[in-house]
Amino acid sequence: MSYDPANIFARILRGEIPAYVIEDTDHTLTFMDIMPKADGHALVIPKEGARNIFEISDEALQHVITQVKRVARAAQRAYPGKGIRVIQLNGSEAGQSVFHLHFHVIPSADGMNFGFHGGAAADEKSLKENAQRLKQALATLA
Ligand code: AMP
């Protein structure tokens, strides 16, 4: 599948759909998530058209992650006492629903109850096997 320029975030970038924009930079747009998981839930997207972390150029990704840090710092200031979650999904299997790369920045106070952590520690064999699997894949990367 290739990047679909009709996706909702591309339309926001082109100004075809309104958004609650927080900051517009040369390489990124930051705006409120319309269905927030918590007050202050913002999204940071690159202006480069890329569906996910695999497709974006390293240069554009650097701009995005720098902006994510900036927005996370602002959220920390704007929502004192909250922790700041940064979440990014790749592929529908991972729960991604809009196929223009985006990072969620979410002020959060529900601790371990947000359902991300596994329920129990894996056994040693499984941890070792999975570590090996990732190490082998890392070794094949440029
Ligand atoms: P993901 O599941 O990571 O792809 O997240 C997509 C996010 O985009 C969801 O949290 C939606 O609430 C949000 N979203 C969808 N449409 C819009 C929109 N028009 N403006 C702002 N946020 C949106």
mmCIF file with all atom_site columns, C-alpha atoms and ligand atoms in Angstrom:
data_model
loop_
_atom_site.group_PDB
_atom_site.id
_atom_site.type_symbol
_atom_site.label_atom_id
_atom_site.label_alt_id
_atom_site.label_comp_id
_atom_site.label_asym_id
_atom_site.label_entity_id
_atom_site.label_seq_id
_atom_site.pdbx_PDB_ins_code
_atom_site.Cartn_x
_atom_site.Cartn_y
_atom_site.Cartn_z
_atom_site.occupancy
_atom_site.B_iso_or_equiv
_atom_site.pdbx_formal_charge
_atom_site.auth_seq_id
_atom_site.auth_comp_id
_atom_site.auth_asym_id
_atom_site.auth_atom_id
_atom_site.pdbx_PDB_model_num
ATOM   1   C CA  . MET A 1 1   ? 0.000   0.000   0.000  1.00 0.00 ? 1   MET A CA  1
ATOM   2   C CA  . SER A 1 2   ? 1.214   3.485   -0.746 1.00 0.00 ? 2   SER A CA  1
ATOM   3   C CA  . TYR A 1 3   ? 0.645   6.814   0.973  1.00 0.00 ? 3   TYR A CA  1
ATOM   4   C CA  . ASP A 1 4   ? -2.906  8.061   0.382  1.00 0.00 ? 4   ASP A CA  1
ATOM   5   C CA  . PRO A 1 5   ? -2.912  11.873  0.028  1.00 0.00 ? 5   PRO A CA  1
ATOM   6   C CA  . ALA A 1 6   ? -6.654  11.848  0.799  1.00 0.00 ? 6   ALA A CA  1
ATOM   7   C CA  . ASN A 1 7   ? -6.057  10.750  4.407  1.00 0.00 ? 7   ASN A CA  1
ATOM   8   C CA  . ILE A 1 8   ? -7.525  13.023  7.055  1.00 0.00 ? 8   ILE A CA  1
ATOM   9   C CA  . PHE A 1 9   ? -4.210  14.445  8.302  1.00 0.00 ? 9   PHE A CA  1
ATOM   10  C CA  . ALA A 1 10  ? -3.048  15.244  4.766  1.00 0.00 ? 10  ALA A CA  1
ATOM   11  C CA  . ARG A 1 11  ? -6.323  17.123  4.339  1.00 0.00 ? 11  ARG A CA  1
ATOM   12  C CA  . ILE A 1 12  ? -5.664  19.022  7.575  1.00 0.00 ? 12  ILE A CA  1
ATOM   13  C CA  . LEU A 1 13  ? -2.175  19.898  6.276  1.00 0.00 ? 13  LEU A CA  1
ATOM   14  C CA  . ARG A 1 14  ? -3.693  21.272  3.068  1.00 0.00 ? 14  ARG A CA  1
ATOM   15  C CA  . GLY A 1 15  ? -6.205  23.310  5.083  1.00 0.00 ? 15  GLY A CA  1
ATOM   16  C CA  . GLU A 1 16  ? -9.171  21.392  3.649  1.00 0.00 ? 16  GLU A CA  1
ATOM   17  C CA  . ILE A 1 17  ? -10.358 20.329  7.108  1.00 0.00 ? 17  ILE A CA  1
ATOM   18  C CA  . PRO A 1 18  ? -10.170 22.474  10.236 1.00 0.00 ? 18  PRO A CA  1
ATOM   19  C CA  . ALA A 1 19  ? -8.047  21.515  13.204 1.00 0.00 ? 19  ALA A CA  1
ATOM   20  C CA  . TYR A 1 20  ? -7.247  23.027  16.579 1.00 0.00 ? 20  TYR A CA  1
ATOM   21  C CA  . VAL A 1 21  ? -3.677  23.878  15.606 1.00 0.00 ? 21  VAL A CA  1
ATOM   22  C CA  . ILE A 1 22  ? -1.227  24.502  18.449 1.00 0.00 ? 22  ILE A CA  1
ATOM   23  C CA  . GLU A 1 23  ? 1.923   25.087  16.422 1.00 0.00 ? 23  GLU A CA  1
ATOM   24  C CA  . ASP A 1 24  ? 2.781   25.172  12.727 1.00 0.00 ? 24  ASP A CA  1
ATOM   25  C CA  . THR A 1 25  ? 6.485   24.874  11.865 1.00 0.00 ? 25  THR A CA  1
ATOM   26  C CA  . ASP A 1 26  ? 8.352   24.455  8.570  1.00 0.00 ? 26  ASP A CA  1
ATOM   27  C CA  . HIS A 1 27  ? 8.359   20.658  8.922  1.00 0.00 ? 27  HIS A CA  1
ATOM   28  C CA  . THR A 1 28  ? 5.600   19.770  11.403 1.00 0.00 ? 28  THR A CA  1
ATOM   29  C CA  . LEU A 1 29  ? 2.038   20.516  12.437 1.00 0.00 ? 29  LEU A CA  1
ATOM   30  C CA  . THR A 1 30  ? 0.795   20.066  16.004 1.00 0.00 ? 30  THR A CA  1
ATOM   31  C CA  . PHE A 1 31  ? -2.928  20.000  16.729 1.00 0.00 ? 31  PHE A CA  1
ATOM   32  C CA  . MET A 1 32  ? -5.442  18.641  19.214 1.00 0.00 ? 32  MET A CA  1
ATOM   33  C CA  . ASP A 1 33  ? -6.693  15.071  18.880 1.00 0.00 ? 33  ASP A CA  1
ATOM   34  C CA  . ILE A 1 34  ? -10.402 15.451  18.158 1.00 0.00 ? 34  ILE A CA  1
ATOM   35  C CA  . MET A 1 35  ? -11.269 12.407  20.325 1.00 0.00 ? 35  MET A CA  1
ATOM   36  C CA  . PRO A 1 36  ? -8.853  12.936  23.208 1.00 0.00 ? 36  PRO A CA  1
ATOM   37  C CA  . LYS A 1 37  ? -7.876  10.156  25.582 1.00 0.00 ? 37  LYS A CA  1
ATOM   38  C CA  . ALA A 1 38  ? -7.284  12.876  28.168 1.00 0.00 ? 38  ALA A CA  1
ATOM   39  C CA  . ASP A 1 39  ? -7.326  16.667  28.417 1.00 0.00 ? 39  ASP A CA  1
ATOM   40  C CA  . GLY A 1 40  ? -4.459  18.106  26.391 1.00 0.00 ? 40  GLY A CA  1
ATOM   41  C CA  . HIS A 1 41  ? -4.111  15.106  24.040 1.00 0.00 ? 41  HIS A CA  1
ATOM   42  C CA  . ALA A 1 42  ? -2.180  16.500  21.063 1.00 0.00 ? 42  ALA A CA  1
ATOM   43  C CA  . LEU A 1 43  ? -0.861  15.046  17.810 1.00 0.00 ? 43  LEU A CA  1
ATOM   44  C CA  . VAL A 1 44  ? 2.420   15.939  16.125 1.00 0.00 ? 44  VAL A CA  1
ATOM   45  C CA  . ILE A 1 45  ? 2.728   15.144  12.414 1.00 0.00 ? 45  ILE A CA  1
ATOM   46  C CA  . PRO A 1 46  ? 5.376   15.692  9.762  1.00 0.00 ? 46  PRO A CA  1
ATOM   47  C CA  . LYS A 1 47  ? 4.565   17.734  6.671  1.00 0.00 ? 47  LYS A CA  1
ATOM   48  C CA  . GLU A 1 48  ? 6.266   15.021  4.626  1.00 0.00 ? 48  GLU A CA  1
ATOM   49  C CA  . GLY A 1 49  ? 3.746   12.437  3.439  1.00 0.00 ? 49  GLY A CA  1
ATOM   50  C CA  . ALA A 1 50  ? 4.628   9.130   5.100  1.00 0.00 ? 50  ALA A CA  1
ATOM   51  C CA  . ARG A 1 51  ? 2.323   6.449   6.431  1.00 0.00 ? 51  ARG A CA  1
ATOM   52  C CA  . ASN A 1 52  ? 4.538   5.315   9.262  1.00 0.00 ? 52  ASN A CA  1
ATOM   53  C CA  . ILE A 1 53  ? 7.969   5.297   10.870 1.00 0.00 ? 53  ILE A CA  1
ATOM   54  C CA  . PHE A 1 54  ? 9.312   2.943   8.206  1.00 0.00 ? 54  PHE A CA  1
ATOM   55  C CA  . GLU A 1 55  ? 8.554   5.303   5.343  1.00 0.00 ? 55  GLU A CA  1
ATOM   56  C CA  . ILE A 1 56  ? 9.499   8.718   6.691  1.00 0.00 ? 56  ILE A CA  1
ATOM   57  C CA  . SER A 1 57  ? 12.918  10.142  5.839  1.00 0.00 ? 57  SER A CA  1
ATOM   58  C CA  . ASP A 1 58  ? 15.383  10.314  8.729  1.00 0.00 ? 58  ASP A CA  1
ATOM   59  C CA  . GLU A 1 59  ? 15.601  14.058  8.296  1.00 0.00 ? 59  GLU A CA  1
ATOM   60  C CA  . ALA A 1 60  ? 11.839  14.606  8.565  1.00 0.00 ? 60  ALA A CA  1
ATOM   61  C CA  . LEU A 1 61  ? 11.661  12.231  11.528 1.00 0.00 ? 61  LEU A CA  1
ATOM   62  C CA  . GLN A 1 62  ? 14.295  14.259  13.350 1.00 0.00 ? 62  GLN A CA  1
ATOM   63  C CA  . HIS A 1 63  ? 12.165  17.377  12.952 1.00 0.00 ? 63  HIS A CA  1
ATOM   64  C CA  . VAL A 1 64  ? 9.107   15.510  14.215 1.00 0.00 ? 64  VAL A CA  1
ATOM   65  C CA  . ILE A 1 65  ? 10.735  13.993  17.285 1.00 0.00 ? 65  ILE A CA  1
ATOM   66  C CA  . THR A 1 66  ? 12.261  17.349  18.218 1.00 0.00 ? 66  THR A CA  1
ATOM   67  C CA  . GLN A 1 67  ? 8.790   18.868  18.013 1.00 0.00 ? 67  GLN A CA  1
ATOM   68  C CA  . VAL A 1 68  ? 7.368   15.956  20.056 1.00 0.00 ? 68  VAL A CA  1
ATOM   69  C CA  . LYS A 1 69  ? 9.837   16.798  22.802 1.00 0.00 ? 69  LYS A CA  1
ATOM   70  C CA  . ARG A 1 70  ? 8.859   20.459  22.629 1.00 0.00 ? 70  ARG A CA  1
ATOM   71  C CA  . VAL A 1 71  ? 5.135   19.649  22.863 1.00 0.00 ? 71  VAL A CA  1
ATOM   72  C CA  . ALA A 1 72  ? 5.765   17.170  25.696 1.00 0.00 ? 72  ALA A CA  1
ATOM   73  C CA  . ARG A 1 73  ? 7.626   19.906  27.609 1.00 0.00 ? 73  ARG A CA  1
ATOM   74  C CA  . ALA A 1 74  ? 4.733   22.307  27.011 1.00 0.00 ? 74  ALA A CA  1
ATOM   75  C CA  . ALA A 1 75  ? 2.250   19.662  28.198 1.00 0.00 ? 75  ALA A CA  1
ATOM   76  C CA  . GLN A 1 76  ? 4.289   19.113  31.347 1.00 0.00 ? 76  GLN A CA  1
ATOM   77  C CA  . ARG A 1 77  ? 4.037   22.847  32.019 1.00 0.00 ? 77  ARG A CA  1
ATOM   78  C CA  . ALA A 1 78  ? 0.381   23.166  31.076 1.00 0.00 ? 78  ALA A CA  1
ATOM   79  C CA  . TYR A 1 79  ? -0.762  20.126  33.088 1.00 0.00 ? 79  TYR A CA  1
ATOM   80  C CA  . PRO A 1 80  ? 1.288   20.162  36.285 1.00 0.00 ? 80  PRO A CA  1
ATOM   81  C CA  . GLY A 1 81  ? 1.333   16.886  38.163 1.00 0.00 ? 81  GLY A CA  1
ATOM   82  C CA  . LYS A 1 82  ? 0.622   14.807  35.047 1.00 0.00 ? 82  LYS A CA  1
ATOM   83  C CA  . GLY A 1 83  ? 2.967   12.355  33.381 1.00 0.00 ? 83  GLY A CA  1
ATOM   84  C CA  . ILE A 1 84  ? 3.318   12.686  29.611 1.00 0.00 ? 84  ILE A CA  1
ATOM   85  C CA  . ARG A 1 85  ? 2.758   9.690   27.368 1.00 0.00 ? 85  ARG A CA  1
ATOM   86  C CA  . VAL A 1 86  ? 4.246   9.667   23.871 1.00 0.00 ? 86  VAL A CA  1
ATOM   87  C CA  . ILE A 1 87  ? 2.667   7.006   21.679 1.00 0.00 ? 87  ILE A CA  1
ATOM   88  C CA  . GLN A 1 88  ? 3.123   6.189   18.002 1.00 0.00 ? 88  GLN A CA  1
ATOM   89  C CA  . LEU A 1 89  ? 1.472   3.286   16.163 1.00 0.00 ? 89  LEU A CA  1
ATOM   90  C CA  . ASN A 1 90  ? 2.570   1.577   12.943 1.00 0.00 ? 90  ASN A CA  1
ATOM   91  C CA  . GLY A 1 91  ? 0.052   -0.513  11.019 1.00 0.00 ? 91  GLY A CA  1
ATOM   92  C CA  . SER A 1 92  ? -3.561  -1.443  11.702 1.00 0.00 ? 92  SER A CA  1
ATOM   93  C CA  . GLU A 1 93  ? -2.274  -4.524  13.541 1.00 0.00 ? 93  GLU A CA  1
ATOM   94  C CA  . ALA A 1 94  ? -0.733  -2.105  16.042 1.00 0.00 ? 94  ALA A CA  1
ATOM   95  C CA  . GLY A 1 95  ? -3.942  -0.076  16.248 1.00 0.00 ? 95  GLY A CA  1
ATOM   96  C CA  . GLN A 1 96  ? -3.048  2.676   13.779 1.00 0.00 ? 96  GLN A CA  1
ATOM   97  C CA  . SER A 1 97  ? -6.189  4.198   12.276 1.00 0.00 ? 97  SER A CA  1
ATOM   98  C CA  . VAL A 1 98  ? -4.910  7.260   10.362 1.00 0.00 ? 98  VAL A CA  1
ATOM   99  C CA  . PHE A 1 99  ? -2.174  6.455   7.878  1.00 0.00 ? 99  PHE A CA  1
ATOM   100 C CA  . HIS A 1 100 ? -0.104  9.608   8.066  1.00 0.00 ? 100 HIS A CA  1
ATOM   101 C CA  . LEU A 1 101 ? 2.654   9.246   10.661 1.00 0.00 ? 101 LEU A CA  1
ATOM   102 C CA  . HIS A 1 102 ? 1.754   10.883  13.962 1.00 0.00 ? 102 HIS A CA  1
ATOM   103 C CA  . PHE A 1 103 ? 2.883   10.954  17.547 1.00 0.00 ? 103 PHE A CA  1
ATOM   104 C CA  . HIS A 1 104 ? 0.342   11.219  20.347 1.00 0.00 ? 104 HIS A CA  1
ATOM   105 C CA  . VAL A 1 105 ? 1.370   13.416  23.295 1.00 0.00 ? 105 VAL A CA  1
ATOM   106 C CA  . ILE A 1 106 ? -0.996  12.731  26.189 1.00 0.00 ? 106 ILE A CA  1
ATOM   107 C CA  . PRO A 1 107 ? -0.944  14.251  29.670 1.00 0.00 ? 107 PRO A CA  1
ATOM   108 C CA  . SER A 1 108 ? -1.766  11.264  31.863 1.00 0.00 ? 108 SER A CA  1
ATOM   109 C CA  . ALA A 1 109 ? -2.492  10.470  35.489 1.00 0.00 ? 109 ALA A CA  1
ATOM   110 C CA  . ASP A 1 110 ? -3.857  6.920   35.389 1.00 0.00 ? 110 ASP A CA  1
ATOM   111 C CA  . GLY A 1 111 ? -0.526  5.286   36.128 1.00 0.00 ? 111 GLY A CA  1
ATOM   112 C CA  . MET A 1 112 ? -0.298  1.600   35.266 1.00 0.00 ? 112 MET A CA  1
ATOM   113 C CA  . ASN A 1 113 ? -4.026  1.358   34.529 1.00 0.00 ? 113 ASN A CA  1
ATOM   114 C CA  . PHE A 1 114 ? -3.861  2.388   30.903 1.00 0.00 ? 114 PHE A CA  1
ATOM   115 C CA  . GLY A 1 115 ? -3.560  -1.174  29.764 1.00 0.00 ? 115 GLY A CA  1
ATOM   116 C CA  . PHE A 1 116 ? -0.202  -1.147  28.035 1.00 0.00 ? 116 PHE A CA  1
ATOM   117 C CA  . HIS A 1 117 ? 1.930   -3.215  30.381 1.00 0.00 ? 117 HIS A CA  1
ATOM   118 C CA  . GLY A 1 118 ? 1.780   -6.995  30.242 1.00 0.00 ? 118 GLY A CA  1
ATOM   119 C CA  . GLY A 1 119 ? 0.184   -8.680  33.231 1.00 0.00 ? 119 GLY A CA  1
ATOM   120 C CA  . ALA A 1 120 ? 3.097   -10.888 34.265 1.00 0.00 ? 120 ALA A CA  1
ATOM   121 C CA  . ALA A 1 121 ? 6.820   -11.266 33.715 1.00 0.00 ? 121 ALA A CA  1
ATOM   122 C CA  . ALA A 1 122 ? 7.655   -13.605 30.835 1.00 0.00 ? 122 ALA A CA  1
ATOM   123 C CA  . ASP A 1 123 ? 9.783   -16.645 31.545 1.00 0.00 ? 123 ASP A CA  1
ATOM   124 C CA  . GLU A 1 124 ? 13.522  -16.432 30.997 1.00 0.00 ? 124 GLU A CA  1
ATOM   125 C CA  . LYS A 1 125 ? 13.482  -18.658 27.906 1.00 0.00 ? 125 LYS A CA  1
ATOM   126 C CA  . SER A 1 126 ? 10.944  -16.466 26.171 1.00 0.00 ? 126 SER A CA  1
ATOM   127 C CA  . LEU A 1 127 ? 12.777  -13.239 27.067 1.00 0.00 ? 127 LEU A CA  1
ATOM   128 C CA  . LYS A 1 128 ? 16.074  -14.667 25.796 1.00 0.00 ? 128 LYS A CA  1
ATOM   129 C CA  . GLU A 1 129 ? 14.523  -15.943 22.564 1.00 0.00 ? 129 GLU A CA  1
ATOM   130 C CA  . ASN A 1 130 ? 12.865  -12.617 21.841 1.00 0.00 ? 130 ASN A CA  1
ATOM   131 C CA  . ALA A 1 131 ? 16.025  -10.665 22.690 1.00 0.00 ? 131 ALA A CA  1
ATOM   132 C CA  . GLN A 1 132 ? 17.928  -12.885 20.268 1.00 0.00 ? 132 GLN A CA  1
ATOM   133 C CA  . ARG A 1 133 ? 15.307  -12.402 17.576 1.00 0.00 ? 133 ARG A CA  1
ATOM   134 C CA  . LEU A 1 134 ? 15.594  -8.596  17.837 1.00 0.00 ? 134 LEU A CA  1
ATOM   135 C CA  . LYS A 1 135 ? 19.403  -8.682  18.050 1.00 0.00 ? 135 LYS A CA  1
ATOM   136 C CA  . GLN A 1 136 ? 19.582  -10.770 14.884 1.00 0.00 ? 136 GLN A CA  1
ATOM   137 C CA  . ALA A 1 137 ? 17.281  -8.316  13.084 1.00 0.00 ? 137 ALA A CA  1
ATOM   138 C CA  . LEU A 1 138 ? 19.340  -5.343  14.329 1.00 0.00 ? 138 LEU A CA  1
ATOM   139 C CA  . ALA A 1 139 ? 22.486  -6.944  12.953 1.00 0.00 ? 139 ALA A CA  1
ATOM   140 C CA  . THR A 1 140 ? 20.927  -7.034  9.485  1.00 0.00 ? 140 THR A CA  1
ATOM   141 C CA  . LEU A 1 141 ? 20.166  -3.290  9.472  1.00 0.00 ? 141 LEU A CA  1
ATOM   142 C CA  . ALA A 1 142 ? 22.454  -0.779  7.823  1.00 0.00 ? 142 ALA A CA  1
HETATM 143 P P1  . AMP B 2 .   ? -3.996  6.276   15.596 1.00 0.00 ? 1   AMP B P1  1
HETATM 144 O O1  . AMP B 2 .   ? -4.933  5.251   16.128 1.00 0.00 ? 1   AMP B O1  1
HETATM 145 O O2  . AMP B 2 .   ? -2.659  6.272   16.278 1.00 0.00 ? 1   AMP B O2  1
HETATM 146 O O3  . AMP B 2 .   ? -3.902  6.205   14.089 1.00 0.00 ? 1   AMP B O3  1
HETATM 147 O O4  . AMP B 2 .   ? -4.627  7.665   16.000 1.00 0.00 ? 1   AMP B O4  1
HETATM 148 C C1  . AMP B 2 .   ? -5.369  8.474   15.158 1.00 0.00 ? 1   AMP B C1  1
HETATM 149 C C2  . AMP B 2 .   ? -5.910  9.589   16.019 1.00 0.00 ? 1   AMP B C2  1
HETATM 150 O O5  . AMP B 2 .   ? -6.406  10.614  15.184 1.00 0.00 ? 1   AMP B O5  1
HETATM 151 C C3  . AMP B 2 .   ? -7.075  9.180   16.941 1.00 0.00 ? 1   AMP B C3  1
HETATM 152 O O6  . AMP B 2 .   ? -6.691  9.392   18.308 1.00 0.00 ? 1   AMP B O6  1
HETATM 153 C C4  . AMP B 2 .   ? -8.217  10.079  16.513 1.00 0.00 ? 1   AMP B C4  1
HETATM 154 O O7  . AMP B 2 .   ? -8.958  10.531  17.608 1.00 0.00 ? 1   AMP B O7  1
HETATM 155 C C5  . AMP B 2 .   ? -7.491  11.215  15.817 1.00 0.00 ? 1   AMP B C5  1
HETATM 156 N N1  . AMP B 2 .   ? -8.240  11.903  14.780 1.00 0.00 ? 1   AMP B N1  1
HETATM 157 C C6  . AMP B 2 .   ? -8.982  11.349  13.789 1.00 0.00 ? 1   AMP B C6  1
HETATM 158 N N2  . AMP B 2 .   ? -9.505  12.317  13.011 1.00 0.00 ? 1   AMP B N2  1
HETATM 159 C C7  . AMP B 2 .   ? -9.065  13.513  13.506 1.00 0.00 ? 1   AMP B C7  1
HETATM 160 C C8  . AMP B 2 .   ? -9.254  14.883  13.146 1.00 0.00 ? 1   AMP B C8  1
HETATM 161 N N3  . AMP B 2 .   ? -10.002 15.226  12.101 1.00 0.00 ? 1   AMP B N3  1
HETATM 162 N N4  . AMP B 2 .   ? -8.661  15.834  13.892 1.00 0.00 ? 1   AMP B N4  1
HETATM 163 C C9  . AMP B 2 .   ? -7.903  15.498  14.945 1.00 0.00 ? 1   AMP B C9  1
HETATM 164 N N5  . AMP B 2 .   ? -7.687  14.228  15.346 1.00 0.00 ? 1   AMP B N5  1
HETATM 165 C C10 . AMP B 2 .   ? -8.266  13.250  14.638 1.00 0.00 ? 1   AMP B C10 1
#
